[in-house]
Coordinates of N, CA and C and ligand atoms in Angstrom, one line a residue:
M1 N 3.2 16.5 18.8 CA 2.3 15.8 17.4 C 1.3 15.1 18.2
P2 N 0.2 15.0 17.8 CA -1.2 14.1 18.3 C -0.8 12.8 18.4
D3 N -1.6 12.3 19.2 CA -1.7 10.9 19.7 C -2.2 10.3 18.0
T4 N -1.4 9.2 18.1 CA -1.9 8.4 16.6 C -2.4 6.9 17.2
G5 N -2.0 6.8 18.3 CA -2.6 5.3 19.0 C -3.7 4.9 19.8
G6 N -3.8 4.1 20.5 CA -4.6 3.6 21.4 C -6.1 3.7 20.8
S7 N -6.9 4.4 21.4 CA -8.7 4.1 21.2 C -9.2 4.5 19.8
Q8 N -8.4 5.3 19.5 CA -8.7 5.9 18.0 C -8.9 5.2 16.8
S9 N -10.0 5.4 16.1 CA -10.1 4.4 15.1 C -8.9 4.9 14.1
L10 N -8.0 4.0 13.7 CA -6.7 4.1 12.9 C -6.8 5.0 11.8
L11 N -7.6 4.7 10.9 CA -7.9 5.3 9.6 C -8.4 6.6 9.3
R12 N -9.1 7.2 10.5 CA -9.8 8.3 10.9 C -8.5 9.5 11.7
N13 N -7.7 8.7 11.2 CA -6.5 9.6 12.3 C -6.0 10.3 10.9
N14 N -5.7 11.8 11.2 CA -5.4 12.8 10.0 C -4.1 12.7 9.7
V15 N -3.2 12.6 10.7 CA -1.6 12.3 10.2 C -1.3 11.2 9.6
N16 N -1.6 10.5 10.0 CA -1.1 9.4 9.5 C -1.7 9.1 8.0
F17 N -3.4 9.2 8.2 CA -4.1 9.1 6.7 C -5.0 10.3 6.5
P18 N -3.8 11.2 5.9 CA -4.0 12.4 5.7 C -5.1 12.7 4.6
T19 N -5.9 14.0 4.8 CA -6.5 14.2 3.4 C -5.5 15.3 2.6
F20 N -5.9 15.4 1.3 CA -5.0 15.9 0.1 C -4.3 17.1 0.8
S21 N -5.3 18.0 1.4 CA -4.7 19.5 1.9 C -4.1 19.4 3.0
D22 N -3.8 18.5 3.7 CA -2.9 18.2 4.7 C -1.5 17.3 4.4
L23 N -1.4 16.6 3.2 CA -0.1 16.0 2.2 C 0.7 17.1 2.3
P24 N 2.2 17.1 2.5 CA 3.2 17.7 2.4 C 3.2 18.2 1.0
Y25 N 4.0 19.3 0.3 CA 4.1 19.4 -0.9 C 5.4 18.8 -1.4
E26 N 5.5 18.5 -2.7 CA 6.2 17.6 -3.3 C 7.6 18.4 -3.0
N27 N 7.9 19.9 -3.2 CA 9.3 20.4 -3.4 C 9.5 20.9 -1.6
G28 N 8.8 20.6 -0.7 CA 8.9 21.0 0.5 C 9.5 20.1 1.6
V29 N 9.9 20.5 2.8 CA 10.0 19.7 3.8 C 9.1 19.7 5.0
D30 N 7.9 19.4 4.9 CA 7.4 19.5 5.9 C 7.7 18.9 7.2
P31 N 7.6 19.8 8.2 CA 8.3 19.2 9.4 C 7.1 18.3 10.1
T32 N 6.2 18.0 10.1 CA 5.2 16.9 10.2 C 5.4 15.6 9.9
Y33 N 6.0 15.7 8.5 CA 6.4 14.4 7.7 C 8.0 14.2 8.0
Y34 N 8.6 15.2 7.8 CA 10.2 14.9 7.5 C 11.0 15.3 8.8
V35 N 12.2 15.0 9.0 CA 13.2 15.1 10.1 C 14.5 15.1 9.3
Q36 N 15.1 16.0 9.6 CA 16.4 16.2 9.2 C 17.2 14.8 9.8
G37 N 17.9 14.3 8.7 CA 18.8 13.1 8.9 C 20.3 14.0 9.0
P38 N 21.2 13.0 9.1 CA 22.6 13.4 8.9 C 22.9 13.9 7.6
Y39 N 22.4 13.2 6.7 CA 22.6 13.6 4.9 C 21.6 14.2 4.3
S40 N 20.5 13.8 4.8 CA 19.2 14.4 4.4 C 18.0 14.2 5.0
F41 N 16.7 14.7 4.4 CA 15.5 14.7 4.9 C 15.5 13.2 5.0
S42 N 14.4 12.7 6.0 CA 13.7 11.3 6.1 C 12.4 11.5 6.7
P43 N 11.7 10.4 6.2 CA 10.2 10.6 6.6 C 10.2 10.8 8.5
R44 N 9.6 11.3 9.3 CA 9.3 11.1 10.7 C 8.5 9.8 11.1
Q45 N 7.6 9.7 10.0 CA 6.4 8.6 10.1 C 6.1 8.2 8.8
H46 N 5.3 7.5 8.9 CA 4.5 6.8 7.7 C 3.1 7.5 7.6
W47 N 2.7 7.6 6.3 CA 1.4 8.3 6.1 C 0.8 7.5 4.6
C48 N -0.3 7.6 4.6 CA -1.1 6.8 3.4 C -2.3 7.9 3.2
F49 N -2.2 8.3 1.8 CA -3.7 8.9 1.4 C -4.6 7.9 0.8
L50 N -6.1 8.4 1.1 CA -7.5 7.4 0.9 C -8.3 8.1 0.1
G51 N -8.4 7.9 -1.0 CA -9.4 8.5 -2.1 C -10.3 7.6 -2.7
E52 N -11.5 7.9 -2.6 CA -12.4 7.2 -3.6 C -12.6 7.2 -4.9
I53 N -12.5 6.6 -5.7 CA -12.4 6.8 -7.1 C -14.0 7.5 -7.6
V54 N -13.9 8.3 -8.1 CA -14.9 8.9 -8.8 C -15.0 9.0 -10.2
G55 N -14.0 8.9 -11.2 CA -13.7 8.7 -12.4 C -12.1 8.4 -12.9
S56 N -12.2 7.7 -14.0 CA -10.9 7.6 -14.7 C -10.7 8.4 -15.9
Y57 N -9.9 8.5 -16.4 CA -9.5 8.8 -17.9 C -7.8 9.1 -18.1
G58 N -7.6 9.3 -19.4 CA -6.2 9.0 -19.5 C -6.1 8.0 -20.8
L59 N -5.4 8.1 -21.6 CA -5.1 7.4 -23.2 C -3.5 6.9 -22.8
C60 N -2.5 8.0 -22.8 CA -1.5 6.9 -22.5 C -1.2 6.8 -21.3
R61 N -1.7 7.0 -19.9 CA -1.3 6.8 -18.6 C -2.6 6.7 -18.0
V62 N -2.9 5.9 -16.8 CA -3.7 5.9 -16.1 C -3.8 7.2 -15.5
L63 N -4.9 8.0 -15.0 CA -5.2 9.3 -14.2 C -6.5 8.7 -13.4
L64 N -6.4 8.9 -12.1 CA -7.7 8.4 -11.6 C -8.0 10.0 -10.8
R65 N -9.5 9.9 -10.6 CA -10.3 11.4 -10.0 C -10.4 10.4 -8.8
V66 N -10.3 11.2 -7.7 CA -10.7 10.6 -6.1 C -11.0 11.5 -5.4
K67 N -12.1 11.2 -4.7 CA -12.6 12.0 -3.5 C -11.9 11.8 -2.3
D68 N -11.3 12.5 -1.8 CA -10.7 12.4 0.0 C -11.9 12.1 0.9
K69 N -11.5 12.2 2.4 CA -12.0 12.1 3.5 C -12.5 13.2 3.6
D70 N -12.2 14.4 3.1 CA -12.8 15.8 3.2 C -13.9 16.0 2.2
G71 N -13.7 15.5 0.9 CA -14.7 15.2 -0.3 C -14.0 16.0 -1.6
Q72 N -12.7 16.5 -1.0 CA -12.6 17.1 -2.1 C -11.7 15.9 -3.3
V73 N -11.8 16.6 -4.6 CA -11.8 15.6 -5.8 C -10.4 16.1 -6.3
V74 N -9.4 14.8 -6.2 CA -7.9 15.3 -6.9 C -7.9 14.4 -8.0
T75 N -6.9 14.3 -8.7 CA -6.3 13.6 -9.8 C -4.9 12.7 -9.1
I76 N -4.9 11.4 -9.3 CA -3.8 10.6 -9.1 C -3.2 10.6 -10.0
G77 N -1.9 10.4 -10.8 CA -1.5 10.1 -11.7 C -0.5 8.9 -11.9
L78 N -0.4 7.9 -12.8 CA 0.2 7.0 -12.8 C 1.5 7.6 -13.8
Y79 N 3.1 7.7 -13.3 CA 3.7 7.8 -13.8 C 4.8 6.5 -13.6
T80 N 4.5 5.4 -13.7 CA 4.8 4.4 -13.2 C 5.3 3.9 -14.6
D81 N 6.4 3.0 -14.8 CA 7.2 2.4 -15.9 C 5.8 1.9 -16.8
D82 N 5.2 1.2 -16.0 CA 3.9 0.5 -16.6 C 2.7 1.6 -16.9
R83 N 2.9 2.6 -16.4 CA 1.7 3.6 -17.0 C 0.3 3.0 -16.3
G84 N 0.2 2.5 -14.9 CA -0.9 1.8 -14.4 C -1.8 1.1 -14.8
R85 N -1.4 0.5 -16.2 CA -1.8 -0.5 -16.9 C -2.4 -1.6 -16.0
P86 N -1.7 -2.3 -15.2 CA -2.0 -3.5 -14.5 C -3.1 -3.1 -13.5
L87 N -3.3 -1.8 -13.3 CA -4.3 -1.7 -12.2 C -5.5 -1.2 -13.2
V88 N -6.0 -1.3 -14.5 CA -7.1 -1.1 -15.0 C -8.2 -2.0 -14.7
P89 N -8.1 -3.4 -14.6 CA -9.3 -4.2 -14.4 C -9.7 -4.0 -12.9
Q90 N -9.0 -3.3 -12.3 CA -9.4 -3.0 -10.7 C -10.0 -2.0 -10.8
I91 N -10.2 -0.6 -11.7 CA -10.8 0.5 -11.5 C -12.0 0.4 -11.6
K92 N -12.6 1.1 -10.4 CA -14.4 0.7 -10.7 C -14.7 1.9 -9.9
E93 N -15.8 2.8 -10.0 CA -15.9 4.1 -9.2 C -16.7 3.4 -8.1
G94 N -16.5 4.1 -6.9 CA -16.9 3.9 -5.6 C -15.8 2.9 -5.0
H95 N -14.7 2.4 -5.6 CA -13.5 1.7 -4.8 C -12.7 2.7 -4.3
T96 N -11.7 2.3 -3.4 CA -10.8 3.2 -2.9 C -9.5 2.9 -3.3
V97 N -8.9 4.1 -3.3 CA -7.4 3.9 -3.6 C -6.2 4.4 -2.9
A98 N -5.3 3.2 -2.3 CA -4.2 4.1 -1.2 C -3.1 4.2 -1.8
V99 N -2.4 5.5 -1.6 CA -1.3 5.8 -1.8 C -0.5 6.1 -0.7
L100 N 0.5 5.2 -0.8 CA 1.7 5.5 0.7 C 2.7 6.6 0.1
Y101 N 2.9 7.6 1.1 CA 3.6 8.5 1.0 C 3.1 9.9 0.1
G102 N 2.1 9.7 -0.4 CA 1.9 10.7 -1.6 C 2.0 12.3 -1.0
E103 N 2.5 13.0 -1.7 CA 2.7 14.6 -2.1 C 1.6 15.3 -2.8
Q104 N 1.3 16.5 -2.3 CA 0.8 17.2 -3.1 C 1.6 17.7 -4.4
H105 N 0.9 17.6 -5.8 CA 1.8 17.8 -6.6 C 0.8 18.8 -8.0
G106 N 1.5 19.8 -8.3 CA 0.5 20.4 -9.5 C 1.0 19.8 -10.7
F107 N 0.2 19.5 -11.6 CA 0.1 18.5 -13.0 C 0.5 19.6 -14.0
L108 N 0.6 19.6 -15.1 CA 1.0 20.5 -16.0 C -0.3 21.1 -16.5
D109 N -1.6 20.4 -16.3 CA -2.7 20.7 -17.1 C -3.7 21.7 -15.7
M110 N -2.7 22.1 -15.1 CA -3.1 22.8 -13.8 C -4.0 22.0 -12.6
T111 N -4.2 21.0 -12.8 CA -5.1 20.2 -11.5 C -4.0 20.2 -11.0
V112 N -4.4 19.3 -9.4 CA -3.6 19.3 -8.3 C -3.8 17.8 -8.1
G113 N -2.8 17.2 -7.7 CA -3.4 15.8 -7.3 C -1.9 15.3 -6.8
I114 N -1.6 14.2 -7.0 CA -0.7 13.0 -6.5 C -0.1 12.3 -7.8
R115 N 1.5 12.5 -7.8 CA 2.0 11.7 -8.8 C 2.5 10.5 -8.4
V116 N 2.4 9.3 -9.0 CA 3.0 8.1 -8.5 C 3.6 7.8 -9.4
E117 N 5.2 7.3 -9.2 CA 6.1 6.9 -9.5 C 6.3 5.5 -9.5
E118 N 5.9 4.9 -8.5 CA 6.7 3.7 -8.2 C 5.3 2.7 -7.5
P119 N 5.0 1.6 -8.4 CA 3.6 0.7 -8.3 C 3.2 0.0 -7.0
S120 N 4.7 -0.5 -6.4 CA 4.5 -1.0 -5.0 C 3.8 0.0 -4.2
I121 N 3.5 1.6 -4.2 CA 2.7 2.5 -3.1 C 1.7 2.3 -3.3
I122 N 1.3 2.0 -4.7 CA -0.5 2.0 -4.8 C -1.3 1.0 -4.8
R123 N -2.4 1.2 -4.1 CA -3.2 -0.2 -4.4 C -4.8 0.4 -4.4
I124 N -5.6 -0.6 -5.2 CA -7.0 -0.5 -5.2 C -7.8 -1.5 -4.0
I125 N -8.3 -1.0 -3.3 CA -9.5 -1.7 -1.8 C -10.6 -1.6 -2.7
P126 N -11.3 -2.9 -2.7 CA -12.5 -2.9 -3.2 C -13.6 -2.9 -2.5
C127 N -13.7 -1.6 -2.0 CA -14.9 -1.1 -1.1 C -14.8 0.2 -1.3
S128 N -15.8 1.1 -0.6 CA -15.8 2.4 -0.7 C -14.9 2.9 0.6
L129 N -14.7 4.6 0.7 CA -13.9 5.0 1.6 C -14.7 5.0 2.8
E130 N -16.2 5.0 2.7 CA -16.8 4.8 4.0 C -16.9 3.2 4.6
Q131 N -17.2 2.5 3.5 CA -16.8 1.1 4.2 C -15.7 0.7 4.7
L132 N -14.7 1.3 4.6 CA -13.5 1.2 4.9 C -13.2 2.1 6.5
L133 N -13.7 3.1 6.5 CA -13.7 3.8 7.1 C -14.5 3.2 8.8
K134 N -15.6 2.7 8.2 CA -16.3 2.1 9.1 C -15.7 0.6 9.8
A135 N -15.1 0.3 8.7 CA -14.2 -0.9 9.1 C -13.1 -0.8 10.0
S136 N -12.5 0.2 10.1 CA -11.6 1.1 11.0 C -12.5 1.0 12.5
D137 N -13.7 1.6 12.2 CA -14.1 1.8 13.8 C -14.4 0.5 14.4
E138 N -15.1 -0.6 13.4 CA -15.3 -1.5 14.1 C -14.2 -2.1 14.7
V139 N -12.7 -2.3 14.0 CA -11.6 -3.1 14.1 C -11.1 -2.5 15.9
A140 N -11.4 -0.9 15.7 CA -11.0 -0.3 17.2 C -11.7 -0.4 18.3
A141 N -13.4 -0.7 17.9 CA -14.1 -0.9 19.1 C -14.0 -2.2 19.6
R142 N -14.0 -3.4 18.7 CA -13.5 -4.5 19.1 C -12.1 -4.7 19.9
K143 N -11.2 -4.2 19.8 CA -10.1 -3.9 20.5 C -10.4 -3.5 21.7
L144 N -10.9 -2.7 22.1 CA -11.4 -1.9 22.9 C -12.4 -2.9 24.0
N145 N -12.9 -3.9 23.1 CA -14.1 -4.5 23.9 C -15.3 -3.6 24.2
T146 N -15.6 -2.6 23.6 CA -16.7 -1.9 23.8 C -17.6 -2.5 23.2
Q147 N -17.6 -3.2 22.1 CA -18.8 -3.9 21.3 C -18.5 -5.5 21.5
S148 N -20.3 -5.7 22.4 CA -20.4 -7.3 22.8 C -20.2 -8.1 21.7
I149 N -19.8 -9.1 21.8 CA -19.7 -10.0 20.6 C -20.9 -10.7 20.7
C150 N -21.6 -10.7 19.3 CA -23.1 -11.4 18.8 C -22.9 -11.4 17.6
C151 N -23.9 -12.2 17.2 CA -24.1 -12.9 15.5 C -23.9 -11.8 14.7
G152 N -23.4 -11.6 13.9 CA -23.5 -10.5 12.8 C -24.5 -10.6 12.0
S153 N -25.5 -11.7 12.2 CA -26.8 -11.6 11.7 C -28.1 -11.6 12.2
C154 N -28.1 -12.0 13.4 CA -29.4 -12.2 14.2 C -29.1 -12.0 15.7
G155 N -28.0 -11.5 15.7 CA -27.8 -10.8 16.9 C -27.7 -11.5 18.3
K156 N -27.6 -12.9 18.0 CA -27.6 -13.7 19.2 C -26.3 -13.5 20.2
K157 N -26.1 -13.8 21.1 CA -24.7 -14.0 22.2 C -24.4 -14.9 22.5
E158 N -23.0 -15.0 22.7 CA -22.5 -16.8 23.3 C -23.2 -16.9 24.4
N159 N -23.8 -18.3 24.3 CA -24.6 -18.6 25.6 C -24.7 -20.0 25.3
T160 N -23.9 -20.8 26.4 CA -23.4 -22.2 26.6 C -24.8 -22.8 26.9
S161 N -25.4 -22.0 27.6 CA -27.0 -22.9 28.3 C -28.4 -23.4 26.9
D162 N -27.8 -22.2 25.7 CA -28.7 -23.2 24.8 C -28.1 -23.2 23.6
N163 N -26.8 -23.6 24.0 CA -25.8 -24.0 23.1 C -25.6 -23.3 21.6
T164 N -25.6 -21.9 21.9 CA -25.2 -20.8 20.8 C -23.7 -20.5 21.3
H165 N -22.9 -21.0 20.0 CA -21.4 -20.8 20.0 C -21.2 -20.2 18.8
L166 N -20.5 -19.0 19.1 CA -20.2 -18.3 18.1 C -19.1 -18.5 17.0
R167 N -19.1 -18.1 15.9 CA -17.8 -18.5 15.3 C -17.0 -17.5 14.6
L168 N -15.9 -17.3 14.3 CA -15.4 -16.1 13.2 C -15.4 -16.3 12.2
C169 N -15.7 -15.4 11.1 CA -15.3 -15.7 9.8 C -14.0 -15.5 9.3
A170 N -13.6 -16.9 8.9 CA -12.2 -17.2 8.7 C -11.3 -16.2 8.1
R171 N -12.0 -15.5 7.4 CA -11.2 -14.3 6.0 C -10.9 -13.4 7.0
C172 N -11.8 -12.5 7.7 CA -11.4 -11.0 8.5 C -11.3 -11.3 9.9
K173 N -11.7 -12.8 10.3 CA -11.2 -12.9 11.8 C -12.2 -11.7 12.7
Q174 N -13.3 -11.4 12.2 CA -13.5 -10.0 13.3 C -15.1 -10.3 13.2
A175 N -15.8 -10.5 12.4 CA -17.3 -10.8 12.3 C -17.3 -12.3 12.9
S176 N -18.3 -12.5 13.6 CA -19.2 -13.8 14.4 C -20.4 -14.0 13.8
Y177 N -20.6 -15.3 13.9 CA -21.8 -16.0 13.5 C -22.2 -17.0 14.4
C178 N -23.8 -17.5 14.4 CA -24.0 -18.3 15.8 C -24.2 -19.7 14.7
G179 N -23.8 -19.3 13.4 CA -24.1 -20.9 12.6 C -23.9 -20.3 10.9
A180 N -23.9 -21.6 10.5 CA -23.6 -21.3 8.8 C -24.6 -20.4 8.3
V181 N -25.8 -20.7 8.7 CA -27.3 -20.1 7.8 C -27.2 -18.4 8.3
C182 N -26.6 -18.1 9.3 CA -26.5 -16.8 9.4 C -25.5 -16.2 8.9
Q183 N -24.4 -17.0 8.7 CA -23.0 -16.5 8.3 C -23.1 -16.4 6.6
K184 N -24.2 -17.3 6.2 CA -24.3 -17.3 4.6 C -25.4 -15.9 4.2
K185 N -26.2 -16.0 5.1 CA -27.0 -14.6 5.3 C -26.3 -13.5 5.1
A186 N -25.3 -13.3 6.1 CA -24.7 -12.0 6.2 C -23.8 -11.8 5.2
W187 N -23.3 -12.9 4.6 CA -22.2 -12.7 3.4 C -22.8 -12.1 2.2
V188 N -24.1 -12.9 1.8 CA -25.3 -12.1 0.6 C -25.7 -10.3 1.0
D189 N -25.8 -10.3 2.4 CA -26.2 -9.1 2.9 C -25.1 -7.8 2.7
G190 N -23.9 -8.3 2.5 CA -23.3 -7.1 2.8 C -21.8 -7.7 3.0
H191 N -21.9 -8.5 3.9 CA -20.6 -8.9 4.6 C -19.3 -9.2 3.2
K192 N -19.6 -9.8 2.2 CA -19.0 -10.0 1.4 C -17.7 -8.9 0.9
T193 N -18.5 -7.6 1.0 CA -17.5 -6.6 1.2 C -16.7 -5.8 2.3
D194 N -17.7 -5.8 3.3 CA -17.3 -5.7 4.6 C -16.0 -6.4 5.0
C195 N -16.2 -7.3 4.8 CA -14.7 -8.5 5.1 C -13.5 -7.9 4.2
K196 N -13.5 -7.4 3.1 CA -12.5 -7.5 2.6 C -12.2 -6.0 3.2
A197 N -13.1 -5.1 3.4 CA -12.8 -3.6 4.1 C -11.9 -3.9 5.3
L198 N -12.6 -5.1 6.1 CA -11.7 -5.5 7.3 C -10.7 -6.2 7.2
V199 N -10.3 -7.0 6.4 CA -8.6 -7.6 5.8 C -7.5 -6.4 5.6
W200 N -8.3 -5.6 5.0 CA -7.4 -4.3 4.7 C -7.4 -3.4 5.8
V201 N -8.4 -3.1 6.6 CA -8.1 -2.4 8.0 C -7.0 -3.2 8.8
Q202 N -6.9 -4.5 8.9 CA -6.0 -4.9 9.7 C -4.8 -5.2 9.0
W203 N -4.7 -5.2 7.7 CA -3.1 -4.7 7.0 C -2.9 -3.5 7.6
F204 N -3.2 -2.5 7.6 CA -3.1 -1.1 8.1 C -3.1 -1.4 9.7
A205 N -3.5 -1.8 10.0 CA -3.6 -1.9 11.6 C -2.1 -2.9 12.4
A206 N -1.5 -3.5 11.3 CA -0.8 -4.5 11.9 C 0.6 -3.4 11.8
R207 N 0.6 -2.1 11.0 CA 1.7 -1.9 11.2 C 1.9 -0.4 12.0
N208 N 2.9 -0.1 12.5 CA 3.2 0.9 13.4 C 3.3 2.5 12.8
W209 N 2.6 3.4 12.6 CA 2.5 4.3 11.4 C 3.1 5.3 12.1
G210 N 3.2 5.5 13.5 CA 4.2 6.4 14.4 C 5.9 6.7 14.1
V211 N 6.4 5.6 13.6 CA 7.5 5.5 14.1 C 7.9 5.2 12.4
F212 N 9.1 5.8 12.0 CA 9.6 5.5 10.5 C 11.5 5.0 10.6
N213 N 11.1 3.5 10.2 CA 12.4 3.1 9.8 C 12.5 2.0 8.9
G214 N 12.3 2.7 7.6 CA 12.0 2.1 6.2 C 10.7 1.8 5.9
Y215 N 10.8 2.1 4.6 CA 9.6 2.5 4.1 C 8.8 1.2 3.8
F216 N 7.2 1.7 3.9 CA 6.1 0.5 3.8 C 6.2 0.2 2.2
N217 N 5.9 -1.1 1.8 CA 4.9 -1.5 0.7 C 3.9 -2.1 0.4
F218 N 3.0 -2.2 -0.6 CA 2.0 -2.8 -0.4 C 2.5 -4.4 -1.0
Ligands
LIG301 ZN1 -27.1 -15.8 14.0
LIG302 ZN1 -15.6 -11.6 7.1

């Protein structure tokens, strides 16, 4: 089994964050994902599919077209009791859909994709897949201290002799700034979206994806 922890950027790990073609088949028991227990098969580890919204359709239920890390476009069908209605206001092209424990499914119209039956396993993350992956790289680099900490806007480093004290963004606790002016500027320049991506990456990073003892929910 590949190493899933340590130095790697979490969301680029293709075992716990697989592309569509790596997802297990709905009616199979892929040994990468399942292990035989005393009564039935249970997940060996956790996994989450990520795809960026490229379109949506569907009259009686929400059907999303999403592009995965490989660029493959697949359908995510909402077969929940609410048919995905609560998600509608959040559906936006360029935003990212996360589906826990997704499996490859063949729909009746011959398209392939993921059939979602439980609302608690799907979320729409308000940033692009690229932004989310970049945020994952940043969090990994910061953990290793390979990135020296400097102002996210002007690049100044912490320096007591000229009274430069960096303070962390209160939301993501990842970006740091030398003062309110730089913080405001960075927010308008794009941290507003990056910040959400960083907060989500930390939600993922706070969980142990390699060991299964009960399902995760959003
Ligand atoms: Zn600054
Ligand atoms: Zn932030």
